[in-house]
Amino acid sequence: MVIVALLGLPALGAVALALWPARAERAAQWFAVALTGVLFLLTLTLLSGRTNGVWHEVDHPWIPSLDVRLHLGVDGISWPLIALTSLIFALCALYSFRHTPSPGNPRKILALLSALECGVFGVFMALDAVVFFVSFEVTLLPMFAVIAVWGGPGRRAAARQFLLYTLFGSVLLLVGIVAATVGRGTSDLVVWASAPSGMSERGQIAIFVVLLIAFAVKSPLWPLHSWLPDAHTEAPTVGSVILAAVLLKMGTYGLIRVGLPAAPEGARAVAPTLGVLAVAAILVAGLVCLAMDELKRLIAYSSVGHMGFVLLGIATLSVPGLQAALFGNVAHGVLTGLLFFLVGAVKDRYGTGDLDRLGGIASVAPWLGGLLAFAAVGSLGLPGLAGFWGEAFAVVAAFGGSAFWRVLGVVAALGGALAAAYFLRLLRRTTVGPLGSAVVPDAPRPDVTELAAWGPLVVLALTLGLAPDLLLSLTVGPVEALVGVVGR
């Protein structure tokens, strides 16, 4: 079955690439490109047989003595992120064909990325909480190694911080899943999402708080975000792209798939606090970005703000809010993934991400200046591009609540104005004005691998911006069913 292939093929690919002969590095790169391309095509076949419930499902005994099953499936909530994952990894494999970060060894970093893809697929396809946790953990060490080995000068400290924060979140995730499984009598996520909990409200609040903190580390939610800027700054380009476009989504997706159905009464009780923290993340990230002078760190902090809108949508516990959150997840993955690819192009050509040394890029490399402008205005929420719908309707969902939620909606909208300010500031300092000290007029034009990596994200940002229902029509059914269980 396709679901089994999506887990098995990247796992086998990781082993094959790790054992690949060192003298055949180019063949290993071709193999990785072909493998990720096949996985992307397989995700598209999952669109067949769509229903209002689970589209495709695998359910086999795994640990009978603990009543744990290998329960995997795809529905309207998970498929967009599965497709985004397969696309991003395919584009990163293409990009790595000519842009392998130092110290080389493309087959080794590609083996780690293949293992990482296997883990991410497991997270998004898991319909059992134990399977979800195991898959969540599989992603930890490959990403740690990518940062620690192929990152920048401060890579080891950034990787350690990433590891410590993620391990802290993992411990809490395990505690929350075990408590919810004991309280529910099963670890099956389908049962959690379709039946009342039966636990006391106090117990549900405790479980939801534990799970919220665990997923907030990964999202990341202010004030648990401090690992992210360092990780992004030191990671190689493909590491930053995957971290922003895919791995952050594991936190917000986990909150929707695991956290809300695990303890619905707890979610309702804690939702106002989550809403306040989400809006605080939007404001704090916006203010920090206005003072930031390093390109990668600026975009990393902008991700904290964007994910704040996603978490605000989740906190409303409404159909429009969860729809906005799911759309915002995908839109952020597309646009911020594109931004990190472009930042990689800037640093490759000019050797720095320091805004004080960049300037006038559009006059010497109009193609790069134009793409930076496209990705930036998409990220600030310009109507007609993908970034608009998730953030706008998170605010709309907040306005659909009480006076408290309307206040949060107003403050979040002000945070959106901050995003416009810092992205326009970024463009003013990098693309226009006199040439910066690092900008040379004869920088290389984009090569074929860069165009192949950037093009699909540009097209997808336009398509989702102009036709959002292509995505929203997939998620509305399962979102309505989930809100029927956990909604206010």
Short mmCIF file of C-alpha atoms in Angstrom, two decimals:
data_model
loop_
_atom_site.label_atom_id
_atom_site.label_comp_id
_atom_site.label_asym_id
_atom_site.label_seq_id
_atom_site.Cartn_x
_atom_site.Cartn_y
_atom_site.Cartn_z
CA MET A 1 0.00 0.00 0.00
CA VAL A 2 1.01 3.61 -0.54
CA ILE A 3 1.07 4.38 3.19
CA VAL A 4 3.52 1.57 3.86
CA ALA A 5 5.65 2.66 0.90
CA LEU A 6 5.82 6.23 2.22
CA LEU A 7 7.35 4.91 5.44
CA GLY A 8 9.42 2.07 4.03
CA LEU A 9 11.03 3.69 1.00
CA PRO A 10 12.72 6.63 2.79
CA ALA A 11 13.88 4.28 5.57
CA LEU A 12 15.44 1.92 3.02
CA GLY A 13 16.78 4.93 1.13
CA ALA A 14 18.52 6.19 4.26
CA VAL A 15 20.24 2.83 4.75
CA ALA A 16 21.23 2.63 1.07
CA LEU A 17 22.68 6.14 1.07
CA ALA A 18 24.57 5.56 4.31
CA LEU A 19 26.20 2.45 2.80
CA TRP A 20 26.74 3.98 -0.66
CA PRO A 21 30.33 3.74 -1.92
CA ALA A 22 32.21 6.99 -1.38
CA ARG A 23 33.55 6.92 -4.94
CA ALA A 24 30.01 7.18 -6.36
CA GLU A 25 28.76 10.38 -4.72
CA ARG A 26 27.10 11.68 -7.90
CA ALA A 27 25.13 8.45 -8.31
CA ALA A 28 23.99 8.78 -4.69
CA GLN A 29 22.67 12.25 -5.44
CA TRP A 30 20.76 11.00 -8.48
CA PHE A 31 19.33 8.21 -6.34
CA ALA A 32 18.14 10.70 -3.69
CA VAL A 33 16.51 12.91 -6.33
CA ALA A 34 14.74 9.90 -7.88
CA LEU A 35 13.62 8.57 -4.49
CA THR A 36 12.16 11.88 -3.28
CA GLY A 37 10.49 12.37 -6.65
CA VAL A 38 8.81 8.96 -6.41
CA LEU A 39 7.66 9.72 -2.86
CA PHE A 40 6.12 13.01 -4.02
CA LEU A 41 4.22 11.22 -6.79
CA LEU A 42 3.02 8.62 -4.30
CA THR A 43 1.58 11.34 -2.05
CA LEU A 44 -0.44 12.63 -5.00
CA THR A 45 -2.01 9.19 -5.50
CA LEU A 46 -3.44 9.45 -1.97
CA LEU A 47 -5.96 11.98 -3.29
CA SER A 48 -7.89 9.11 -4.84
CA GLY A 49 -10.73 7.70 -2.80
CA ARG A 50 -11.29 10.81 -0.68
CA THR A 51 -14.05 10.54 1.93
CA ASN A 52 -15.23 12.60 4.88
CA GLY A 53 -13.29 10.31 7.21
CA VAL A 54 -9.97 8.54 6.80
CA TRP A 55 -9.10 8.21 3.12
CA HIS A 56 -6.54 5.41 3.40
CA GLU A 57 -5.72 3.32 6.44
CA VAL A 58 -3.37 0.62 7.72
CA ASP A 59 -4.17 -1.01 11.07
CA HIS A 60 -2.14 -3.98 12.32
CA PRO A 61 -1.15 -5.26 15.77
CA TRP A 62 2.27 -3.97 16.86
CA ILE A 63 2.62 -4.52 20.63
CA PRO A 64 -0.40 -6.75 21.52
CA SER A 65 0.53 -6.98 25.20
CA LEU A 66 0.13 -3.20 25.49
CA ASP A 67 -2.76 -3.01 23.01
CA VAL A 68 -0.67 -0.78 20.74
CA ARG A 69 -1.40 -1.02 17.03
CA LEU A 70 0.49 0.15 13.97
CA HIS A 71 -2.38 2.42 13.00
CA LEU A 72 -1.62 4.78 10.13
CA GLY A 73 -3.90 6.78 7.89
CA VAL A 74 -4.42 9.83 5.75
CA ASP A 75 -7.30 12.30 5.87
CA GLY A 76 -8.01 15.90 4.93
CA ILE A 77 -6.08 17.24 7.91
CA SER A 78 -2.91 15.25 7.31
CA TRP A 79 -2.68 15.01 3.51
CA PRO A 80 -1.73 18.66 2.83
CA LEU A 81 1.22 18.36 5.21
CA ILE A 82 2.22 14.97 3.81
CA ALA A 83 2.23 16.46 0.31
CA LEU A 84 4.14 19.54 1.50
CA THR A 85 6.71 17.30 3.20
CA SER A 86 7.32 15.21 0.11
CA LEU A 87 7.60 18.32 -2.07
CA ILE A 88 10.05 20.10 0.25
CA PHE A 89 12.32 17.06 0.55
CA ALA A 90 12.28 16.57 -3.23
CA LEU A 91 13.24 20.22 -3.77
CA CYS A 92 16.00 19.97 -1.16
CA ALA A 93 17.41 16.88 -2.88
CA LEU A 94 17.44 18.77 -6.18
CA TYR A 95 19.03 21.82 -4.57
CA SER A 96 21.72 19.69 -2.92
CA PHE A 97 22.79 18.38 -6.30
CA ARG A 98 24.95 21.48 -6.79
CA HIS A 99 24.83 23.05 -3.34
CA THR A 100 26.14 20.50 -0.88
CA PRO A 101 27.18 22.29 2.32
CA SER A 102 30.71 21.94 3.66
CA PRO A 103 32.26 19.47 4.59
CA GLY A 104 30.81 17.77 1.51
CA ASN A 105 29.77 14.12 1.77
CA PRO A 106 26.42 14.60 -0.01
CA ARG A 107 25.44 10.95 0.44
CA LYS A 108 25.69 11.32 4.24
CA ILE A 109 23.53 14.41 4.54
CA LEU A 110 21.08 12.90 2.03
CA ALA A 111 20.91 9.74 4.14
CA LEU A 112 20.03 11.85 7.18
CA LEU A 113 17.39 13.77 5.22
CA SER A 114 15.86 10.48 4.03
CA ALA A 115 15.65 9.22 7.63
CA LEU A 116 14.15 12.55 8.62
CA GLU A 117 11.52 12.28 5.88
CA CYS A 118 10.54 8.83 7.14
CA GLY A 119 9.99 10.20 10.64
CA VAL A 120 7.96 13.19 9.45
CA PHE A 121 5.72 10.95 7.33
CA GLY A 122 5.16 8.80 10.41
CA VAL A 123 4.12 11.83 12.46
CA PHE A 124 1.61 13.03 9.88
CA MET A 125 0.17 9.55 9.19
CA ALA A 126 0.01 8.24 12.78
CA LEU A 127 -3.46 7.39 14.06
CA ASP A 128 -2.12 5.92 17.28
CA ALA A 129 -0.54 8.08 19.96
CA VAL A 130 2.35 5.69 20.57
CA VAL A 131 3.16 5.54 16.85
CA PHE A 132 2.98 9.33 16.81
CA PHE A 133 5.47 9.60 19.67
CA VAL A 134 7.93 7.13 18.15
CA SER A 135 7.81 8.93 14.79
CA PHE A 136 8.20 12.28 16.53
CA GLU A 137 11.40 11.02 18.17
CA VAL A 138 12.80 9.62 14.91
CA THR A 139 13.10 13.18 13.57
CA LEU A 140 15.29 14.40 16.44
CA LEU A 141 18.74 12.94 15.79
CA PRO A 142 18.85 13.44 11.98
CA MET A 143 18.09 17.15 12.34
CA PHE A 144 20.56 17.46 15.19
CA ALA A 145 23.27 15.90 13.00
CA VAL A 146 22.47 18.11 10.01
CA ILE A 147 22.95 21.23 12.15
CA ALA A 148 25.94 19.94 14.13
CA VAL A 149 27.94 18.64 11.15
CA TRP A 150 26.98 20.85 8.20
CA GLY A 151 26.07 24.08 9.99
CA GLY A 152 27.93 27.37 10.45
CA PRO A 153 30.62 28.39 12.95
CA GLY A 154 28.26 28.17 15.94
CA ARG A 155 26.70 24.90 14.80
CA ARG A 156 27.57 22.78 17.85
CA ALA A 157 26.05 25.18 20.37
CA ALA A 158 22.94 25.63 18.20
CA ALA A 159 22.59 21.86 17.77
CA ARG A 160 22.94 21.28 21.53
CA GLN A 161 20.27 23.87 22.25
CA PHE A 162 17.99 22.29 19.65
CA LEU A 163 18.57 18.88 21.23
CA LEU A 164 17.97 20.02 24.82
CA TYR A 165 14.75 21.88 24.02
CA THR A 166 13.43 19.04 21.89
CA LEU A 167 14.27 16.41 24.51
CA PHE A 168 12.47 18.50 27.12
CA GLY A 169 9.41 18.60 24.87
CA SER A 170 9.69 14.87 24.17
CA VAL A 171 9.63 13.98 27.86
CA LEU A 172 6.47 16.02 28.34
CA LEU A 173 4.94 14.53 25.19
CA LEU A 174 5.54 11.02 26.53
CA VAL A 175 4.04 11.91 29.92
CA GLY A 176 0.97 13.47 28.27
CA ILE A 177 0.41 10.56 25.89
CA VAL A 178 0.76 7.96 28.65
CA ALA A 179 -1.65 9.87 30.91
CA ALA A 180 -4.20 10.31 28.12
CA THR A 181 -3.89 6.66 27.08
CA VAL A 182 -4.48 5.49 30.66
CA GLY A 183 -7.42 7.85 31.05
CA ARG A 184 -8.97 6.90 27.71
CA GLY A 185 -8.18 3.20 27.89
CA THR A 186 -6.73 3.31 24.37
CA SER A 187 -4.03 5.10 22.41
CA ASP A 188 -6.12 5.17 19.21
CA LEU A 189 -6.39 8.77 18.00
CA VAL A 190 -9.52 8.04 15.98
CA VAL A 191 -11.31 6.99 19.17
CA TRP A 192 -10.01 10.09 20.97
CA ALA A 193 -11.42 12.35 18.26
CA SER A 194 -14.82 10.69 18.07
CA ALA A 195 -15.84 9.99 21.67
CA PRO A 196 -16.08 11.95 24.95
CA SER A 197 -13.08 11.65 27.22
CA GLY A 198 -14.69 10.44 30.43
CA MET A 199 -11.86 11.95 32.51
CA SER A 200 -12.41 14.69 35.07
CA GLU A 201 -12.00 18.29 33.97
CA ARG A 202 -9.04 18.77 36.30
CA GLY A 203 -7.31 15.72 34.87
CA GLN A 204 -7.96 16.89 31.32
CA ILE A 205 -6.55 20.34 32.08
CA ALA A 206 -3.37 18.77 33.46
CA ILE A 207 -2.97 16.52 30.40
CA PHE A 208 -3.64 19.33 27.93
CA VAL A 209 -1.18 21.69 29.63
CA VAL A 210 1.55 19.03 29.46
CA LEU A 211 0.84 18.32 25.78
CA LEU A 212 0.58 22.04 24.99
CA ILE A 213 4.04 22.74 26.42
CA ALA A 214 5.47 19.75 24.54
CA PHE A 215 4.06 20.93 21.21
CA ALA A 216 4.77 24.60 21.98
CA VAL A 217 8.50 23.81 22.08
CA LYS A 218 8.31 22.44 18.55
CA SER A 219 5.98 25.08 17.08
CA PRO A 220 7.67 27.15 18.63
CA LEU A 221 5.48 29.29 20.88
CA TRP A 222 6.86 32.26 22.81
CA PRO A 223 8.58 32.05 25.32
CA LEU A 224 9.83 28.56 24.34
CA HIS A 225 11.19 29.76 21.00
CA SER A 226 14.77 30.73 21.81
CA TRP A 227 16.32 27.61 20.22
CA LEU A 228 14.89 28.45 16.79
CA PRO A 229 16.90 31.55 15.69
CA ASP A 230 20.23 29.90 16.51
CA ALA A 231 19.22 26.66 14.80
CA HIS A 232 18.17 28.53 11.65
CA THR A 233 21.21 30.78 11.63
CA GLU A 234 23.69 27.91 11.86
CA ALA A 235 21.87 25.26 9.79
CA PRO A 236 22.78 24.78 6.13
CA THR A 237 20.24 26.03 3.60
CA VAL A 238 18.44 22.69 3.20
CA GLY A 239 18.34 22.32 6.99
CA SER A 240 16.75 25.74 7.43
CA VAL A 241 14.22 25.04 4.67
CA ILE A 242 13.16 21.71 6.18
CA LEU A 243 13.10 23.09 9.72
CA ALA A 244 10.83 25.99 8.74
CA ALA A 245 8.67 24.33 6.11
CA VAL A 246 8.15 20.94 7.75
CA LEU A 247 9.44 20.38 11.28
CA LEU A 248 7.70 23.36 12.91
CA LYS A 249 4.40 21.99 11.59
CA MET A 250 4.83 18.88 13.70
CA GLY A 251 4.09 20.99 16.78
CA THR A 252 0.93 22.68 15.54
CA TYR A 253 -0.29 19.52 13.79
CA GLY A 254 0.33 17.52 16.95
CA LEU A 255 -1.71 19.97 18.97
CA ILE A 256 -4.64 19.52 16.57
CA ARG A 257 -4.30 15.75 16.05
CA VAL A 258 -3.28 14.70 19.57
CA GLY A 259 -3.69 17.55 22.05
CA LEU A 260 -7.26 18.67 21.35
CA PRO A 261 -8.92 15.23 21.21
CA ALA A 262 -6.85 13.89 24.11
CA ALA A 263 -8.40 16.36 26.56
CA PRO A 264 -11.21 18.41 25.00
CA GLU A 265 -12.41 19.93 28.28
CA GLY A 266 -8.83 20.82 29.13
CA ALA A 267 -8.45 22.46 25.71
CA ARG A 268 -11.54 24.57 26.30
CA ALA A 269 -10.28 25.67 29.72
CA VAL A 270 -6.76 26.53 28.54
CA ALA A 271 -7.74 28.05 25.17
CA PRO A 272 -7.79 31.68 26.43
CA THR A 273 -4.27 31.32 27.83
CA LEU A 274 -3.10 29.80 24.53
CA GLY A 275 -4.71 32.71 22.69
CA VAL A 276 -2.85 35.26 24.84
CA LEU A 277 0.48 33.47 24.33
CA ALA A 278 -0.12 33.25 20.58
CA VAL A 279 -0.80 36.98 20.31
CA ALA A 280 2.24 37.70 22.50
CA ALA A 281 4.34 35.64 20.09
CA ILE A 282 3.04 37.70 17.17
CA LEU A 283 3.90 41.00 18.86
CA VAL A 284 7.26 39.99 20.35
CA ALA A 285 8.45 38.45 17.09
CA GLY A 286 7.38 41.54 15.15
CA LEU A 287 9.23 43.91 17.45
CA VAL A 288 12.37 41.77 17.43
CA CYS A 289 12.29 41.57 13.63
CA LEU A 290 12.14 45.37 13.42
CA ALA A 291 15.49 45.50 15.26
CA MET A 292 17.13 42.50 13.58
CA ASP A 293 20.10 43.06 11.26
CA GLU A 294 20.84 39.48 10.16
CA LEU A 295 18.79 38.00 7.36
CA LYS A 296 18.44 34.42 8.59
CA ARG A 297 17.67 35.42 12.17
CA LEU A 298 15.07 37.91 10.97
CA ILE A 299 13.23 35.26 8.98
CA ALA A 300 13.56 32.80 11.88
CA TYR A 301 11.89 35.25 14.27
CA SER A 302 9.24 35.97 11.64
CA SER A 303 8.38 32.26 11.80
CA VAL A 304 7.60 32.67 15.51
CA GLY A 305 5.09 35.37 14.57
CA HIS A 306 3.56 33.39 11.72
CA MET A 307 3.14 30.32 13.90
CA GLY A 308 1.53 32.63 16.47
CA PHE A 309 -1.30 33.18 13.98
CA VAL A 310 -1.60 29.42 13.51
CA LEU A 311 -1.81 28.87 17.27
CA LEU A 312 -4.34 31.70 17.62
CA GLY A 313 -6.53 29.92 15.09
CA ILE A 314 -6.24 26.69 17.06
CA ALA A 315 -7.04 28.48 20.32
CA THR A 316 -10.42 29.67 18.99
CA LEU A 317 -11.54 26.00 18.81
CA SER A 318 -13.79 26.96 15.90
CA VAL A 319 -14.13 25.72 12.33
CA PRO A 320 -12.84 28.98 10.79
CA GLY A 321 -9.96 29.08 13.30
CA LEU A 322 -8.81 25.50 12.72
CA GLN A 323 -9.23 25.95 8.97
CA ALA A 324 -7.08 29.08 9.18
CA ALA A 325 -4.47 27.20 11.24
CA LEU A 326 -4.23 24.33 8.78
CA PHE A 327 -4.04 26.71 5.82
CA GLY A 328 -1.48 28.87 7.63
CA ASN A 329 0.69 25.81 8.26
CA VAL A 330 0.95 25.06 4.55
CA ALA A 331 1.29 28.71 3.49
CA HIS A 332 4.10 29.30 5.97
CA GLY A 333 5.86 26.17 4.76
CA VAL A 334 5.70 27.32 1.14
CA LEU A 335 6.70 30.96 1.63
CA THR A 336 9.23 30.62 4.42
CA GLY A 337 10.78 27.63 2.68
CA LEU A 338 11.18 29.85 -0.38
CA LEU A 339 12.65 32.65 1.74
CA PHE A 340 15.30 30.38 3.22
CA PHE A 341 16.22 29.08 -0.23
CA LEU A 342 16.65 32.69 -1.35
CA VAL A 343 18.66 33.63 1.73
CA GLY A 344 20.92 30.72 0.87
CA ALA A 345 21.36 32.21 -2.61
CA VAL A 346 22.22 35.61 -1.10
CA LYS A 347 24.81 34.14 1.26
CA ASP A 348 26.30 31.95 -1.48
CA ARG A 349 26.80 34.97 -3.73
CA TYR A 350 27.68 37.72 -1.28
CA GLY A 351 29.08 35.78 1.66
CA THR A 352 26.93 37.42 4.34
CA GLY A 353 23.43 37.87 5.65
CA ASP A 354 24.27 41.15 7.39
CA LEU A 355 21.71 43.75 6.31
CA ASP A 356 24.30 46.52 6.81
CA ARG A 357 26.45 44.99 4.06
CA LEU A 358 23.63 44.20 1.63
CA GLY A 359 21.81 46.69 -0.52
CA GLY A 360 21.00 47.33 -4.14
CA ILE A 361 20.64 43.65 -4.97
CA ALA A 362 17.80 44.40 -7.38
CA SER A 363 20.05 46.64 -9.49
CA VAL A 364 22.70 43.95 -10.07
CA ALA A 365 20.58 40.78 -9.75
CA PRO A 366 16.96 41.75 -10.53
CA TRP A 367 15.91 38.11 -10.60
CA LEU A 368 17.04 37.67 -6.96
CA GLY A 369 15.62 41.00 -5.83
CA GLY A 370 12.30 40.23 -7.49
CA LEU A 371 12.01 36.79 -5.90
CA LEU A 372 12.91 38.20 -2.49
CA ALA A 373 10.19 40.82 -2.91
CA PHE A 374 7.67 38.14 -3.97
CA ALA A 375 8.41 35.91 -0.97
CA ALA A 376 8.47 38.83 1.46
CA VAL A 377 5.14 40.35 0.40
CA GLY A 378 3.64 36.88 0.41
CA SER A 379 4.85 36.34 3.96
CA LEU A 380 3.51 39.69 5.17
CA GLY A 381 0.03 38.61 4.02
CA LEU A 382 -0.56 40.36 0.70
CA PRO A 383 -3.99 39.35 -0.69
CA GLY A 384 -3.64 37.09 -3.69
CA LEU A 385 -0.75 35.12 -2.22
CA ALA A 386 -0.87 32.13 0.13
CA GLY A 387 0.14 34.00 3.28
CA PHE A 388 -3.04 36.08 3.36
CA TRP A 389 -5.73 33.50 4.07
CA GLY A 390 -4.40 31.77 7.17
CA GLU A 391 -3.54 34.95 9.05
CA ALA A 392 -6.61 36.91 7.97
CA PHE A 393 -9.04 34.19 8.97
CA ALA A 394 -7.30 33.49 12.27
CA VAL A 395 -8.18 37.11 13.10
CA VAL A 396 -11.71 36.65 11.70
CA ALA A 397 -12.15 33.54 13.85
CA ALA A 398 -11.09 35.49 16.94
CA PHE A 399 -13.64 38.19 16.13
CA GLY A 400 -16.31 35.48 16.11
CA GLY A 401 -15.90 34.97 19.86
CA SER A 402 -16.50 37.02 22.99
CA ALA A 403 -15.14 40.50 23.73
CA PHE A 404 -11.97 38.87 25.09
CA TRP A 405 -11.34 37.11 21.77
CA ARG A 406 -12.16 40.25 19.80
CA VAL A 407 -9.45 42.11 21.74
CA LEU A 408 -6.99 39.35 20.86
CA GLY A 409 -8.06 39.65 17.24
CA VAL A 410 -7.37 43.40 17.23
CA VAL A 411 -3.92 42.94 18.80
CA ALA A 412 -3.10 40.13 16.34
CA ALA A 413 -4.08 42.40 13.44
CA LEU A 414 -1.67 45.04 14.79
CA GLY A 415 0.97 42.31 14.84
CA GLY A 416 0.23 41.70 11.19
CA ALA A 417 0.98 45.37 10.54
CA LEU A 418 4.35 44.87 12.25
CA ALA A 419 5.04 42.03 9.81
CA ALA A 420 4.43 44.40 6.92
CA ALA A 421 6.83 46.90 8.50
CA TYR A 422 9.72 44.52 9.06
CA PHE A 423 9.44 42.78 5.70
CA LEU A 424 9.33 46.12 3.88
CA ARG A 425 12.33 47.20 5.95
CA LEU A 426 14.11 44.02 4.88
CA LEU A 427 13.41 44.77 1.20
CA ARG A 428 14.49 48.40 1.56
CA ARG A 429 17.82 47.38 3.05
CA THR A 430 18.59 44.50 0.69
CA THR A 431 17.07 45.13 -2.72
CA VAL A 432 17.11 48.90 -3.27
CA GLY A 433 19.46 51.82 -2.58
CA PRO A 434 23.21 51.99 -3.12
CA LEU A 435 25.21 48.78 -3.39
CA GLY A 436 26.20 47.31 -0.06
CA SER A 437 29.84 46.59 0.65
CA ALA A 438 29.31 42.86 0.10
CA VAL A 439 27.22 43.12 -3.09
CA VAL A 440 29.22 42.50 -6.25
CA PRO A 441 27.79 43.29 -9.70
CA ASP A 442 28.93 40.06 -11.35
CA ALA A 443 27.26 37.50 -9.06
CA PRO A 444 26.35 34.24 -10.82
CA ARG A 445 22.88 33.87 -12.25
CA PRO A 446 20.68 31.11 -10.79
CA ASP A 447 21.59 27.61 -11.86
CA VAL A 448 19.13 24.93 -12.90
CA THR A 449 18.94 23.33 -9.45
CA GLU A 450 18.07 26.65 -7.82
CA LEU A 451 15.35 27.35 -10.38
CA ALA A 452 14.00 23.81 -9.92
CA ALA A 453 13.87 24.32 -6.14
CA TRP A 454 12.31 27.79 -6.20
CA GLY A 455 9.84 27.47 -9.09
CA PRO A 456 7.31 25.04 -7.55
CA LEU A 457 7.11 27.13 -4.37
CA VAL A 458 6.44 30.31 -6.36
CA VAL A 459 3.68 28.56 -8.32
CA LEU A 460 2.17 27.05 -5.17
CA ALA A 461 2.17 30.40 -3.34
CA LEU A 462 0.24 31.93 -6.24
CA THR A 463 -2.13 28.99 -6.64
CA LEU A 464 -3.10 28.80 -2.97
CA GLY A 465 -3.43 32.56 -2.80
CA LEU A 466 -5.81 32.73 -5.76
CA ALA A 467 -7.68 29.46 -5.16
CA PRO A 468 -7.61 28.74 -1.40
CA ASP A 469 -10.53 26.35 -1.65
CA LEU A 470 -8.22 23.79 -3.27
CA LEU A 471 -6.90 23.25 0.26
CA LEU A 472 -9.84 24.33 2.42
CA SER A 473 -12.22 21.89 0.72
CA LEU A 474 -10.00 19.02 1.86
CA THR A 475 -9.84 20.05 5.51
CA VAL A 476 -13.39 21.25 6.20
CA GLY A 477 -14.98 17.83 6.80
CA PRO A 478 -12.56 16.51 9.44
CA VAL A 479 -12.30 19.96 11.03
CA GLU A 480 -16.08 20.13 11.51
CA ALA A 481 -16.03 16.66 13.06
CA LEU A 482 -13.21 17.63 15.44
CA VAL A 483 -14.87 20.88 16.47
CA GLY A 484 -18.00 18.88 17.24
CA VAL A 485 -16.01 17.15 19.98
CA VAL A 486 -13.73 19.93 21.27
CA GLY A 487 -15.35 23.22 20.19
CA ARG A 488 -16.44 25.88 22.65
#
